[in-house]
Amino acid sequence: MVKAGTALNVFYPKLIHVTCLAHAFHRVAETIRSEFPEVDFLISTIKKLFLKAPSRVHIFKENYPQTPLPPKPVITRWGTWLQAAAYYCDNFSVIEDVISKLEIDAVSYTYPPILHLLQSNSITKLEAQNLSLADSLGIVSDTVKKLKESPGQVGIKIKNKVEQVLSKNSGLKTVEAIANILNGSDTQTSFEFSLADLGAFKFAPITSVNVERSFSRYKNILRPNRRRFTFNNLKKYMIVHCFVDDEDPS
């Protein structure tokens, strides 16, 4: 059994345990969220404001038809709070104007610079399918660099959290070394792996996203009202689901 939050390269001749990097960045995002309670309050308040309120939604669409409605983040779904923060960075003046039309006091708040760094959501990028090992590690490296450049006391906490999360991931260092060998930047490091073994890691996953996707699909298949599947029909159903692009791994 594969534990949630763990990426295991089970289809390769050699087994390397890598803690899911998407989940690691989610833990960092939780630290960021805790440091900005006013932003968190704004996001949750606006979510409630438009939830099950057709008249307010109508006013929003009537005044800003080209602007998408405010997102409805779910804390347990990786990266949704970051997506909401990025949305308000881009559309804060729109939200202020709509709220003024609803005769509700607008929240006056200036977003900290760190939230602008989050507009490029690394968790979403890592959730993409068919990423090569080099591309995945490139996303991780770029994100870690930006997070460590965060200013102020909050930036220090974020940097410490990043280092804490990644320092426990010994498998990450191994796959980074393998990636360096595959791209030719390292010709000195020796491994117990054969050339064929190393080549098999070209598309090695560093997240547990596919495992999380499978949980959702199996839950959909084995619903309480579906108890008479024949084996042949179940095989066909599974094949169909192999070609479904599920963008919500959590």
mmCIF file of C-alpha atoms in Angstrom:
data_model
loop_
_atom_site.group_PDB
_atom_site.id
_atom_site.type_symbol
_atom_site.label_atom_id
_atom_site.label_comp_id
_atom_site.label_asym_id
_atom_site.label_seq_id
_atom_site.Cartn_x
_atom_site.Cartn_y
_atom_site.Cartn_z
ATOM 1 C CA MET A 1 0.000 0.000 0.000
ATOM 2 C CA VAL A 2 1.260 3.483 -0.883
ATOM 3 C CA LYS A 3 0.853 5.995 1.921
ATOM 4 C CA ALA A 4 -0.775 9.310 0.960
ATOM 5 C CA GLY A 5 1.795 12.054 0.598
ATOM 6 C CA THR A 6 4.463 9.689 -0.712
ATOM 7 C CA ALA A 7 5.761 9.273 -4.246
ATOM 8 C CA LEU A 8 7.221 5.855 -4.956
ATOM 9 C CA ASN A 9 8.917 5.094 -8.260
ATOM 10 C CA VAL A 10 7.393 1.635 -8.381
ATOM 11 C CA PHE A 11 7.754 1.054 -12.107
ATOM 12 C CA TYR A 12 11.529 1.299 -12.136
ATOM 13 C CA PRO A 13 14.187 -1.366 -11.567
ATOM 14 C CA LYS A 14 15.427 0.480 -8.479
ATOM 15 C CA LEU A 15 13.186 1.859 -5.746
ATOM 16 C CA ILE A 16 13.758 5.357 -4.338
ATOM 17 C CA HIS A 17 11.505 6.831 -1.653
ATOM 18 C CA VAL A 18 10.697 10.481 -2.411
ATOM 19 C CA THR A 19 8.291 12.429 -0.212
ATOM 20 C CA CYS A 20 5.666 14.085 -2.428
ATOM 21 C CA LEU A 21 6.937 17.540 -3.431
ATOM 22 C CA ALA A 22 3.452 18.887 -4.138
ATOM 23 C CA HIS A 23 2.491 18.018 -0.572
ATOM 24 C CA ALA A 24 5.735 19.590 0.680
ATOM 25 C CA PHE A 25 4.886 22.890 -1.002
ATOM 26 C CA HIS A 26 1.368 22.648 0.417
ATOM 27 C CA ARG A 27 2.921 22.566 3.913
ATOM 28 C CA VAL A 28 4.921 25.695 3.060
ATOM 29 C CA ALA A 29 1.730 27.314 1.755
ATOM 30 C CA GLU A 30 0.030 26.559 5.063
ATOM 31 C CA THR A 31 2.837 28.422 6.849
ATOM 32 C CA ILE A 32 2.378 31.393 4.512
ATOM 33 C CA ARG A 33 -1.372 31.337 5.092
ATOM 34 C CA SER A 34 -0.918 31.400 8.877
ATOM 35 C CA GLU A 35 1.265 34.506 8.586
ATOM 36 C CA PHE A 36 -1.411 36.523 6.764
ATOM 37 C CA PRO A 37 -4.634 36.207 8.799
ATOM 38 C CA GLU A 38 -6.121 39.339 7.203
ATOM 39 C CA VAL A 39 -5.733 37.876 3.734
ATOM 40 C CA ASP A 40 -7.184 34.602 4.957
ATOM 41 C CA PHE A 41 -10.128 36.482 6.489
ATOM 42 C CA LEU A 42 -10.717 38.367 3.239
ATOM 43 C CA ILE A 43 -10.709 35.184 1.152
ATOM 44 C CA SER A 44 -13.084 33.331 3.477
ATOM 45 C CA THR A 45 -15.406 36.355 3.811
ATOM 46 C CA ILE A 46 -15.753 36.925 0.071
ATOM 47 C CA LYS A 47 -16.317 33.207 -0.430
ATOM 48 C CA LYS A 48 -19.243 33.327 2.026
ATOM 49 C CA LEU A 49 -20.512 36.567 0.489
ATOM 50 C CA PHE A 50 -21.179 34.998 -2.910
ATOM 51 C CA LEU A 51 -21.931 31.465 -1.763
ATOM 52 C CA LYS A 52 -25.578 30.593 -2.483
ATOM 53 C CA ALA A 53 -26.337 34.245 -3.304
ATOM 54 C CA PRO A 54 -27.627 34.410 -6.906
ATOM 55 C CA SER A 55 -28.541 38.096 -6.666
ATOM 56 C CA ARG A 56 -24.997 39.067 -5.658
ATOM 57 C CA VAL A 57 -23.521 36.853 -8.343
ATOM 58 C CA HIS A 58 -25.814 38.575 -10.857
ATOM 59 C CA ILE A 59 -24.567 42.023 -9.788
ATOM 60 C CA PHE A 60 -20.961 40.842 -10.127
ATOM 61 C CA LYS A 61 -21.499 39.411 -13.628
ATOM 62 C CA GLU A 62 -23.529 42.410 -14.745
ATOM 63 C CA ASN A 63 -20.795 44.881 -13.820
ATOM 64 C CA TYR A 64 -17.743 42.743 -14.696
ATOM 65 C CA PRO A 65 -18.767 40.137 -17.271
ATOM 66 C CA GLN A 66 -15.155 39.467 -18.298
ATOM 67 C CA THR A 67 -13.914 38.834 -14.758
ATOM 68 C CA PRO A 68 -14.324 35.349 -13.274
ATOM 69 C CA LEU A 69 -16.200 35.013 -10.013
ATOM 70 C CA PRO A 70 -14.147 34.843 -6.800
ATOM 71 C CA PRO A 71 -12.711 31.351 -6.246
ATOM 72 C CA LYS A 72 -13.977 29.045 -3.526
ATOM 73 C CA PRO A 73 -10.828 27.560 -2.029
ATOM 74 C CA VAL A 74 -10.940 24.378 0.017
ATOM 75 C CA ILE A 75 -8.080 24.263 2.509
ATOM 76 C CA THR A 76 -7.513 20.518 2.123
ATOM 77 C CA ARG A 77 -7.122 20.812 -1.651
ATOM 78 C CA TRP A 78 -3.538 21.571 -2.521
ATOM 79 C CA GLY A 79 -2.896 25.062 -3.806
ATOM 80 C CA THR A 80 -6.477 26.374 -3.888
ATOM 81 C CA TRP A 81 -5.774 29.022 -1.236
ATOM 82 C CA LEU A 82 -2.781 30.228 -3.275
ATOM 83 C CA GLN A 83 -4.956 30.451 -6.374
ATOM 84 C CA ALA A 84 -7.461 32.538 -4.427
ATOM 85 C CA ALA A 85 -4.692 34.851 -3.148
ATOM 86 C CA ALA A 86 -3.436 35.312 -6.717
ATOM 87 C CA TYR A 87 -6.977 36.084 -7.874
ATOM 88 C CA TYR A 88 -7.355 38.887 -5.320
ATOM 89 C CA CYS A 89 -3.934 40.279 -6.232
ATOM 90 C CA ASP A 90 -5.207 40.713 -9.789
ATOM 91 C CA ASN A 91 -8.824 41.691 -9.084
ATOM 92 C CA PHE A 92 -8.847 43.500 -5.744
ATOM 93 C CA SER A 93 -10.211 46.754 -7.204
ATOM 94 C CA VAL A 94 -13.004 44.799 -8.908
ATOM 95 C CA ILE A 95 -13.987 43.161 -5.626
ATOM 96 C CA GLU A 96 -13.949 46.534 -3.836
ATOM 97 C CA ASP A 97 -16.242 48.055 -6.461
ATOM 98 C CA VAL A 98 -18.703 45.138 -6.420
ATOM 99 C CA ILE A 99 -18.865 45.154 -2.619
ATOM 100 C CA SER A 100 -19.558 48.913 -2.637
ATOM 101 C CA LYS A 101 -22.518 48.240 -4.923
ATOM 102 C CA LEU A 102 -23.776 45.674 -2.424
ATOM 103 C CA GLU A 103 -23.627 48.362 0.262
ATOM 104 C CA ILE A 104 -21.156 46.313 2.273
ATOM 105 C CA ASP A 105 -18.023 47.946 3.643
ATOM 106 C CA ALA A 106 -15.058 47.023 1.485
ATOM 107 C CA VAL A 107 -11.983 45.697 3.227
ATOM 108 C CA SER A 108 -9.039 48.058 2.781
ATOM 109 C CA TYR A 109 -5.928 45.954 2.618
ATOM 110 C CA THR A 110 -2.668 46.040 0.693
ATOM 111 C CA TYR A 111 -1.285 42.673 -0.306
ATOM 112 C CA PRO A 112 2.207 41.767 0.897
ATOM 113 C CA PRO A 113 4.798 41.227 -1.881
ATOM 114 C CA ILE A 114 5.078 37.512 -1.078
ATOM 115 C CA LEU A 115 1.591 36.886 -2.452
ATOM 116 C CA HIS A 116 2.621 38.175 -5.854
ATOM 117 C CA LEU A 117 5.296 35.471 -5.935
ATOM 118 C CA LEU A 118 2.547 32.899 -5.535
ATOM 119 C CA GLN A 119 0.693 33.840 -8.709
ATOM 120 C CA SER A 120 2.701 31.154 -10.480
ATOM 121 C CA ASN A 121 1.289 28.214 -8.559
ATOM 122 C CA SER A 122 4.004 25.572 -8.344
ATOM 123 C CA ILE A 123 1.649 23.001 -6.861
ATOM 124 C CA THR A 124 -0.577 23.192 -9.936
ATOM 125 C CA LYS A 125 2.460 22.852 -12.201
ATOM 126 C CA LEU A 126 3.669 19.771 -10.341
ATOM 127 C CA GLU A 127 0.216 18.203 -10.682
ATOM 128 C CA ALA A 128 0.560 18.113 -14.472
ATOM 129 C CA GLN A 129 0.793 14.677 -16.065
ATOM 130 C CA ASN A 130 3.736 13.297 -18.065
ATOM 131 C CA LEU A 131 6.308 15.684 -16.616
ATOM 132 C CA SER A 132 9.903 14.626 -17.094
ATOM 133 C CA LEU A 133 12.125 14.365 -14.030
ATOM 134 C CA ALA A 134 14.151 17.351 -15.257
ATOM 135 C CA ASP A 135 11.031 19.518 -15.691
ATOM 136 C CA SER A 136 9.659 18.545 -12.265
ATOM 137 C CA LEU A 137 12.935 19.325 -10.515
ATOM 138 C CA GLY A 138 13.167 22.599 -12.448
ATOM 139 C CA ILE A 139 9.804 23.675 -11.033
ATOM 140 C CA VAL A 140 10.950 22.714 -7.522
ATOM 141 C CA SER A 141 14.262 24.557 -7.844
ATOM 142 C CA ASP A 142 12.649 27.738 -9.187
ATOM 143 C CA THR A 143 9.999 27.737 -6.456
ATOM 144 C CA VAL A 144 12.493 27.156 -3.644
ATOM 145 C CA LYS A 145 14.638 30.021 -4.949
ATOM 146 C CA LYS A 146 11.683 32.443 -4.995
ATOM 147 C CA LEU A 147 10.460 31.394 -1.555
ATOM 148 C CA LYS A 148 13.912 31.853 -0.020
ATOM 149 C CA GLU A 149 14.042 35.394 -1.432
ATOM 150 C CA SER A 150 10.933 36.400 0.547
ATOM 151 C CA PRO A 151 11.671 39.555 2.591
ATOM 152 C CA GLY A 152 11.193 40.369 6.273
ATOM 153 C CA GLN A 153 10.434 38.233 9.301
ATOM 154 C CA VAL A 154 7.778 36.297 7.418
ATOM 155 C CA GLY A 155 10.368 35.547 4.762
ATOM 156 C CA ILE A 156 12.667 34.060 7.402
ATOM 157 C CA LYS A 157 9.887 31.770 8.627
ATOM 158 C CA ILE A 158 9.105 30.697 5.075
ATOM 159 C CA LYS A 159 12.773 29.997 4.351
ATOM 160 C CA ASN A 160 13.078 27.918 7.540
ATOM 161 C CA LYS A 161 9.942 25.963 6.652
ATOM 162 C CA VAL A 162 11.226 25.219 3.140
ATOM 163 C CA GLU A 163 14.554 23.994 4.487
ATOM 164 C CA GLN A 164 12.841 21.920 7.179
ATOM 165 C CA VAL A 165 10.532 20.207 4.693
ATOM 166 C CA LEU A 166 13.188 19.495 2.072
ATOM 167 C CA SER A 167 15.925 18.419 4.510
ATOM 168 C CA LYS A 168 13.826 15.400 5.501
ATOM 169 C CA ASN A 169 13.444 14.309 1.888
ATOM 170 C CA SER A 170 16.604 12.261 1.353
ATOM 171 C CA GLY A 171 15.237 10.658 -1.792
ATOM 172 C CA LEU A 172 15.010 14.079 -3.452
ATOM 173 C CA LYS A 173 18.801 14.455 -3.331
ATOM 174 C CA THR A 174 19.178 11.072 -5.002
ATOM 175 C CA VAL A 175 16.840 11.835 -7.896
ATOM 176 C CA GLU A 176 18.478 15.261 -8.302
ATOM 177 C CA ALA A 177 21.832 13.509 -8.728
ATOM 178 C CA ILE A 178 20.279 11.115 -11.255
ATOM 179 C CA ALA A 179 18.782 14.048 -13.176
ATOM 180 C CA ASN A 180 22.203 15.717 -13.335
ATOM 181 C CA ILE A 181 23.665 12.535 -14.818
ATOM 182 C CA LEU A 182 20.840 12.257 -17.352
ATOM 183 C CA ASN A 183 21.271 15.845 -18.575
ATOM 184 C CA GLY A 184 25.056 15.470 -18.759
ATOM 185 C CA SER A 185 25.934 18.105 -16.162
ATOM 186 C CA ASP A 186 27.464 15.476 -13.827
ATOM 187 C CA THR A 187 29.894 12.918 -15.209
ATOM 188 C CA GLN A 188 31.748 12.155 -11.971
ATOM 189 C CA THR A 189 29.140 10.741 -9.574
ATOM 190 C CA SER A 190 28.919 6.955 -9.601
ATOM 191 C CA PHE A 191 25.784 4.973 -8.755
ATOM 192 C CA GLU A 192 25.019 1.329 -8.248
ATOM 193 C CA PHE A 193 22.443 1.764 -11.011
ATOM 194 C CA SER A 194 23.121 0.518 -14.522
ATOM 195 C CA LEU A 195 22.723 2.792 -17.549
ATOM 196 C CA ALA A 196 19.380 1.161 -18.246
ATOM 197 C CA ASP A 197 18.279 1.846 -14.670
ATOM 198 C CA LEU A 198 19.270 5.504 -14.925
ATOM 199 C CA GLY A 199 17.458 5.895 -18.253
ATOM 200 C CA ALA A 200 14.275 4.539 -16.682
ATOM 201 C CA PHE A 201 14.203 7.536 -14.342
ATOM 202 C CA LYS A 202 13.684 10.054 -17.154
ATOM 203 C CA PHE A 203 9.995 10.387 -16.247
ATOM 204 C CA ALA A 204 10.207 9.337 -12.601
ATOM 205 C CA PRO A 205 7.457 11.019 -10.514
ATOM 206 C CA ILE A 206 8.374 13.158 -7.517
ATOM 207 C CA THR A 207 4.785 13.622 -6.320
ATOM 208 C CA SER A 208 1.974 11.313 -5.242
ATOM 209 C CA VAL A 209 -0.521 13.113 -7.482
ATOM 210 C CA ASN A 210 -1.298 10.048 -9.604
ATOM 211 C CA VAL A 211 -1.972 8.016 -6.464
ATOM 212 C CA GLU A 212 -4.317 10.723 -5.191
ATOM 213 C CA ARG A 213 -6.083 10.731 -8.557
ATOM 214 C CA SER A 214 -6.577 6.979 -8.353
ATOM 215 C CA PHE A 215 -8.269 7.334 -4.941
ATOM 216 C CA SER A 216 -10.832 9.712 -6.441
ATOM 217 C CA ARG A 217 -11.469 7.454 -9.420
ATOM 218 C CA TYR A 218 -11.861 4.288 -7.367
ATOM 219 C CA LYS A 219 -14.265 6.088 -5.053
ATOM 220 C CA ASN A 220 -16.313 7.114 -8.091
ATOM 221 C CA ILE A 221 -16.354 3.563 -9.434
ATOM 222 C CA LEU A 222 -17.221 1.830 -6.158
ATOM 223 C CA ARG A 223 -20.226 3.940 -5.254
ATOM 224 C CA PRO A 224 -22.825 2.491 -2.844
ATOM 225 C CA ASN A 225 -25.439 2.242 -5.613
ATOM 226 C CA ARG A 226 -23.123 0.382 -7.990
ATOM 227 C CA ARG A 227 -22.961 -3.251 -6.879
ATOM 228 C CA ARG A 228 -23.588 -5.308 -10.026
ATOM 229 C CA PHE A 229 -20.482 -4.670 -12.089
ATOM 230 C CA THR A 230 -19.435 -7.673 -14.152
ATOM 231 C CA PHE A 231 -15.705 -8.223 -14.432
ATOM 232 C CA ASN A 232 -15.666 -7.398 -18.167
ATOM 233 C CA ASN A 233 -17.599 -4.157 -17.679
ATOM 234 C CA LEU A 234 -15.332 -3.183 -14.810
ATOM 235 C CA LYS A 235 -12.274 -3.680 -17.054
ATOM 236 C CA LYS A 236 -13.812 -1.437 -19.729
ATOM 237 C CA TYR A 237 -14.720 1.189 -17.146
ATOM 238 C CA MET A 238 -11.160 1.230 -15.804
ATOM 239 C CA ILE A 239 -9.744 1.629 -19.318
ATOM 240 C CA VAL A 240 -12.013 4.610 -19.949
ATOM 241 C CA HIS A 241 -10.897 6.201 -16.673
ATOM 242 C CA CYS A 242 -7.247 5.835 -17.683
ATOM 243 C CA PHE A 243 -7.873 8.541 -20.274
ATOM 244 C CA VAL A 244 -9.703 10.948 -17.963
ATOM 245 C CA ASP A 245 -7.738 14.085 -17.061
ATOM 246 C CA ASP A 246 -8.498 14.707 -13.385
ATOM 247 C CA GLU A 247 -7.058 18.045 -12.261
ATOM 248 C CA ASP A 248 -8.000 17.664 -8.615
ATOM 249 C CA PRO A 249 -5.627 15.165 -6.996
ATOM 250 C CA SER A 250 -6.555 15.908 -3.412
#
